[in-house]
Short mmCIF file of C-alpha atoms and ligand atoms in Angstrom, two decimals:
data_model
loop_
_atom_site.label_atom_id
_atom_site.label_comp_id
_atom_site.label_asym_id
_atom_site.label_seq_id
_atom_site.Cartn_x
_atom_site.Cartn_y
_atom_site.Cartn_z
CA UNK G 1 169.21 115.24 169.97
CA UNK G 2 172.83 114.22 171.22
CA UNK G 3 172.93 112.48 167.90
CA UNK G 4 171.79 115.15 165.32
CA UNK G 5 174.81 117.06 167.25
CA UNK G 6 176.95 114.59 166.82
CA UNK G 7 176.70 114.26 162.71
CA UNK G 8 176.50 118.04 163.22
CA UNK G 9 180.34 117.72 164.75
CA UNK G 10 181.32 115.18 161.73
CA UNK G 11 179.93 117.68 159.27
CA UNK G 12 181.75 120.60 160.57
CA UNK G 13 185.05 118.16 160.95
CA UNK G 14 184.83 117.43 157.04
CA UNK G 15 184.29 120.86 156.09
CA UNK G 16 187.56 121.40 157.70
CA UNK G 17 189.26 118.58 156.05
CA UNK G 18 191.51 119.02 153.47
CA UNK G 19 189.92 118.25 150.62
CA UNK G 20 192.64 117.61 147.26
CA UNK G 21 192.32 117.57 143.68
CA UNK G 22 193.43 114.27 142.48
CA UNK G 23 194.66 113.08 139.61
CA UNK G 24 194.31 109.43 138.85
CA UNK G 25 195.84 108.43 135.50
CA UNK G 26 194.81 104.77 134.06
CA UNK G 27 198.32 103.20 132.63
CA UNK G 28 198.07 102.09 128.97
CA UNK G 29 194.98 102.50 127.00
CA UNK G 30 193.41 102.24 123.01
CA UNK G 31 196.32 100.49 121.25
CA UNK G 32 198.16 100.33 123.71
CA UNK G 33 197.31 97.84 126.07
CA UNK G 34 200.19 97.09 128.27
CA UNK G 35 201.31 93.77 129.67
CA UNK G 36 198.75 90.69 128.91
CA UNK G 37 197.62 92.42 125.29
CA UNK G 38 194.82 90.59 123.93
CA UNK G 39 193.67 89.50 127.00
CA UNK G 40 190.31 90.92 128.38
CA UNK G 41 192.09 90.77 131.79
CA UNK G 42 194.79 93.13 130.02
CA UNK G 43 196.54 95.79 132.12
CA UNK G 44 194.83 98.76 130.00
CA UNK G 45 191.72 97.61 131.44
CA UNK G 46 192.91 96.80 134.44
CA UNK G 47 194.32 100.00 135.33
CA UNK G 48 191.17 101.77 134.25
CA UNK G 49 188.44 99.79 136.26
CA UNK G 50 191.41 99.83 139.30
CA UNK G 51 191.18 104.13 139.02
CA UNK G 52 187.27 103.91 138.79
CA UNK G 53 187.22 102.06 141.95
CA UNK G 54 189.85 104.32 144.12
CA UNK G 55 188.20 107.14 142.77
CA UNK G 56 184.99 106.05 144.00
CA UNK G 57 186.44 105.56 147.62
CA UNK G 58 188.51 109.12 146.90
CA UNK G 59 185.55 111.11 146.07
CA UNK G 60 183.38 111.88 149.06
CA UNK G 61 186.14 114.18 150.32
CA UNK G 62 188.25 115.10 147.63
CA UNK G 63 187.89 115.97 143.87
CA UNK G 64 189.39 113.56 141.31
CA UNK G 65 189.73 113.39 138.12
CA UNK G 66 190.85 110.38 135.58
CA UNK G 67 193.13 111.27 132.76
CA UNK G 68 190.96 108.82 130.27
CA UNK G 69 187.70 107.13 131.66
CA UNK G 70 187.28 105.18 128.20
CA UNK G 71 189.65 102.93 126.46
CA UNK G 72 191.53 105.48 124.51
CA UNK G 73 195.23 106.00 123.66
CA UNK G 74 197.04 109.24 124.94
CA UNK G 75 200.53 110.44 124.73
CA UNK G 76 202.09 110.44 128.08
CA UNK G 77 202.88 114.11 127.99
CA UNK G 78 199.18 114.43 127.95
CA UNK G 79 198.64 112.51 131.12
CA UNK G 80 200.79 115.05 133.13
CA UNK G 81 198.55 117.94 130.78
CA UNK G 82 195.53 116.96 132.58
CA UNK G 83 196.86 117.21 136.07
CA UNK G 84 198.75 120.14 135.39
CA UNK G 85 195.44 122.27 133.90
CA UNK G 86 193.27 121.07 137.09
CA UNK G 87 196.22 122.51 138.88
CA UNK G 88 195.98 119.16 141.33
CA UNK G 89 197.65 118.60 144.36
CA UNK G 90 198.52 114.64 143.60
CA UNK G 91 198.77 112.39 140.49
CA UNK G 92 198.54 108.95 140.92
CA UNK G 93 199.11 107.15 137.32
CA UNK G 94 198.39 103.63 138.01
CA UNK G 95 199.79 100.16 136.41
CA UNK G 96 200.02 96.65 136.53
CA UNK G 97 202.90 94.42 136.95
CA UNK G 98 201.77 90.67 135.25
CA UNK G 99 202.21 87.07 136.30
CA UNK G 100 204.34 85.43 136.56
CA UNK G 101 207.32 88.30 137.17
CA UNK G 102 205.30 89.41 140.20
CA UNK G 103 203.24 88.13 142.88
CA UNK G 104 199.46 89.01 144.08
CA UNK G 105 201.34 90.78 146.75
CA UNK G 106 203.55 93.07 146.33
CA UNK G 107 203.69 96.80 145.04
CA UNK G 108 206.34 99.56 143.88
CA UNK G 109 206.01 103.03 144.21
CA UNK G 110 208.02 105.10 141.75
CA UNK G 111 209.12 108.46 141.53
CA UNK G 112 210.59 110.14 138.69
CA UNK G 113 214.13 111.35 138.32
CA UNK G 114 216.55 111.70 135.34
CA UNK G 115 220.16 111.77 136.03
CA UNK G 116 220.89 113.89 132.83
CA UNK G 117 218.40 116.54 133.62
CA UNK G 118 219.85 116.70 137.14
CA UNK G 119 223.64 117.07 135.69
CA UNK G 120 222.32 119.66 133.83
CA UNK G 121 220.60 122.01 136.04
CA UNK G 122 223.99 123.07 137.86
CA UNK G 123 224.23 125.58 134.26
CA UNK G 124 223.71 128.55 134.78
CA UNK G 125 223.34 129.70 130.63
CA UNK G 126 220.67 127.96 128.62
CA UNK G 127 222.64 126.23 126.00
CA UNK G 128 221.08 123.83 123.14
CA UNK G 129 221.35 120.70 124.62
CA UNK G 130 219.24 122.00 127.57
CA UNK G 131 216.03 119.63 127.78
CA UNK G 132 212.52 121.49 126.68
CA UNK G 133 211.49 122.97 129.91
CA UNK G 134 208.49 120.50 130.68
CA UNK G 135 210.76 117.84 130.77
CA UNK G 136 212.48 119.70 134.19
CA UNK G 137 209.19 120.34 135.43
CA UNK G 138 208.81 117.33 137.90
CA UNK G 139 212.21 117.51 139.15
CA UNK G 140 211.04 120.42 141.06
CA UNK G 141 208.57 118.43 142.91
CA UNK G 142 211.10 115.79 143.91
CA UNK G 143 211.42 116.19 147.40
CA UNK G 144 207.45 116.39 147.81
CA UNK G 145 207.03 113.39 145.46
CA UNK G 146 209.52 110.93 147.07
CA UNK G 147 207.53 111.95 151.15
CA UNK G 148 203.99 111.09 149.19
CA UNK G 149 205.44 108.47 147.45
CA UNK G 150 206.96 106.84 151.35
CA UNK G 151 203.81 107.39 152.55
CA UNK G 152 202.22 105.57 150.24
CA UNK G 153 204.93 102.82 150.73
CA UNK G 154 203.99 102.54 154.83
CA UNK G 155 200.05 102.68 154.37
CA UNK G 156 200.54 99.72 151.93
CA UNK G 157 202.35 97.60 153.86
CA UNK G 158 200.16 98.63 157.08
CA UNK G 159 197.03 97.68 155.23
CA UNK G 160 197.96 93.79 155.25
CA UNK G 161 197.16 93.59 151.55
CA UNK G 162 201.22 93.79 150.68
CA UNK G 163 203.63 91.82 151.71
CA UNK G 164 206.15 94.05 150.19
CA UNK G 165 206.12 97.61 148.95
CA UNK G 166 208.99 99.54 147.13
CA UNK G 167 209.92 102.81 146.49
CA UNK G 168 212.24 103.30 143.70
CA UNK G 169 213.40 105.90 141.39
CA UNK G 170 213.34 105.85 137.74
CA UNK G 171 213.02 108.40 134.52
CA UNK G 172 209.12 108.58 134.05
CA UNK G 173 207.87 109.72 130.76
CA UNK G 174 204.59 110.05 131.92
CA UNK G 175 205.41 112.15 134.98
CA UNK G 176 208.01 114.20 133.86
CA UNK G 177 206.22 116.74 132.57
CA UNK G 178 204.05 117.05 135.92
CA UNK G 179 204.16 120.09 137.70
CA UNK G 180 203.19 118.79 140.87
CA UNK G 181 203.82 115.86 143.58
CA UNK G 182 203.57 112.51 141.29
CA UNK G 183 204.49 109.15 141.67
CA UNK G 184 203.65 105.82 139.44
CA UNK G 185 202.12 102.81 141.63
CA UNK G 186 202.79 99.47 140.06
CA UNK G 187 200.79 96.87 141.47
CA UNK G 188 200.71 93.29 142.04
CA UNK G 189 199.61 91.07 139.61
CA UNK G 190 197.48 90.55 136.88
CA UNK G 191 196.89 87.24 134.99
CA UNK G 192 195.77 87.65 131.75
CA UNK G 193 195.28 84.06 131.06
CA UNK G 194 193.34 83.53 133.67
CA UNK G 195 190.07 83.50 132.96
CA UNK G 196 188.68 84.83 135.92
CA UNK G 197 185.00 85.43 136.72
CA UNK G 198 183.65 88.71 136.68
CA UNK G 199 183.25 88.46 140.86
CA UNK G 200 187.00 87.28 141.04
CA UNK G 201 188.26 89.83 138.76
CA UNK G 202 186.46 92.79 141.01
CA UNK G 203 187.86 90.58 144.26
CA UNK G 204 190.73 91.63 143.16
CA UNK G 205 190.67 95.15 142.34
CA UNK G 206 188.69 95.95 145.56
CA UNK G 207 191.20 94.26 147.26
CA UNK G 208 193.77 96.91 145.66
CA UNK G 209 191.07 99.68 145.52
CA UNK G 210 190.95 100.26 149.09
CA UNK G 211 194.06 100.19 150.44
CA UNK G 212 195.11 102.45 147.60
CA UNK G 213 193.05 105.12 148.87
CA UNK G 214 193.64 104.86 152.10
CA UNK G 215 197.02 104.83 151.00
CA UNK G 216 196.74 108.53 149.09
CA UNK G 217 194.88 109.53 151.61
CA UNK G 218 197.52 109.45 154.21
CA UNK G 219 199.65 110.51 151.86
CA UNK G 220 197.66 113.97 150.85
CA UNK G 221 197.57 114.77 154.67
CA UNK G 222 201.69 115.36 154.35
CA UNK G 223 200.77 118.12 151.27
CA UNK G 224 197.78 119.75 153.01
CA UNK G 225 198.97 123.63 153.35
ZN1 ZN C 1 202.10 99.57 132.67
#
């Protein structure tokens, strides 16, 4: 009996739980396959099978969504479009850096920022040169963005798969246009000429896929209301 009331407890505690939408957005995709094109171990793929397997670790507590679960091409305004119509609390877009300008481990955690649109929002008229209001839309999110994207930063390095994370700043064309906390997680190292087997290749994404999101998940606790 003390048992039943004790999954009883952990049922109760998850219903309490904050439970997020999250947005998980696959880097690359269709034509364009990003670094290692050609490759079957390309970073479109890549990116894709390394949402599929966060999501899966994401999705007993919280909702989450991929901007493309197929190998299709979409126009980075329409990445931030999908998280911004689910009205989610956290997009993740996901990439690859590729061997050999990177090592196995290490990550980089990137926020957006653009130093023009910041000049420009001291104006207080509208004039021409003003940038097309979804282009300002992240900005807003800034301060949220860069705590989520630290946190992120910390649980990497905690979870002994990274030797070294980063957090750096940067004009993202994919997250500009997202009206909520975003950052752009670049990680370690793919080989695309590698031939690796298929029980190496999903060595290695597991061995991103869970630290990822345990990673978010730490981080989603600092935007809980
Ligand atoms: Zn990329």
């Amino acid at each position: 009996m003390g048992f039943l009331l004790s999954i009883a407890a952990g049922y109760g505690q998850a219903e309490t739980a904050f439970a997020a939408t999250v947005v998980l957005d696959p880097g690359h995709g269709g034509n364009n396959e990003g670094a290692g094109s050609g490759s079957a171990f390309s970073e479109k793929r890549f990116t894709l099978a390394l949402a599929q397997a966060v999501a899966a670790a994401l999705s007993s507590k919280h909702r989450v969504e991929l901007t493309r679960s197929a190998d299709i091409e979409l126009a980075p305004a329409d990445r931030a479009a999908v998280a911004n119509h689910l009205k989610a609390d956290l997009m993740v877009s996901l990439h690859a850096a590729v061997a050999p300008y990177c090592s196995d481990r290490t990550a980089a955690v990137y926020i957006h920022n653009d130093e023009r649109l910041v000049m420009g929002s001291g104006k207080t008229e509208s004039s021409k040169s003003d940038p097309p209001a979804w282009e300002t839309l992240q900005i807003r999110h800034q301060q949220n963005s860069q705590t989520v994207a630290e946190e992120i930063r910390i649980a990497l390095e905690a979870s002994g798969a990274f030797d070294h994370v980063a957090v750096y700043t940067a004009p993202l064309i994919a997250l500009m246009g997202a009206d909520l906390p975003a950052v752009l997680l670049e990680v370690g190292c793919i080989h695309p000429t590698v031939a690796l087997t298929k029980d190496q290749y999903e060595q290695q994404l597991n061995a991103y896929a869970g630290p990822i999101a345990a990673a978010i998940e730490t981080a989603l606790d600092t935007l809980a209301p």
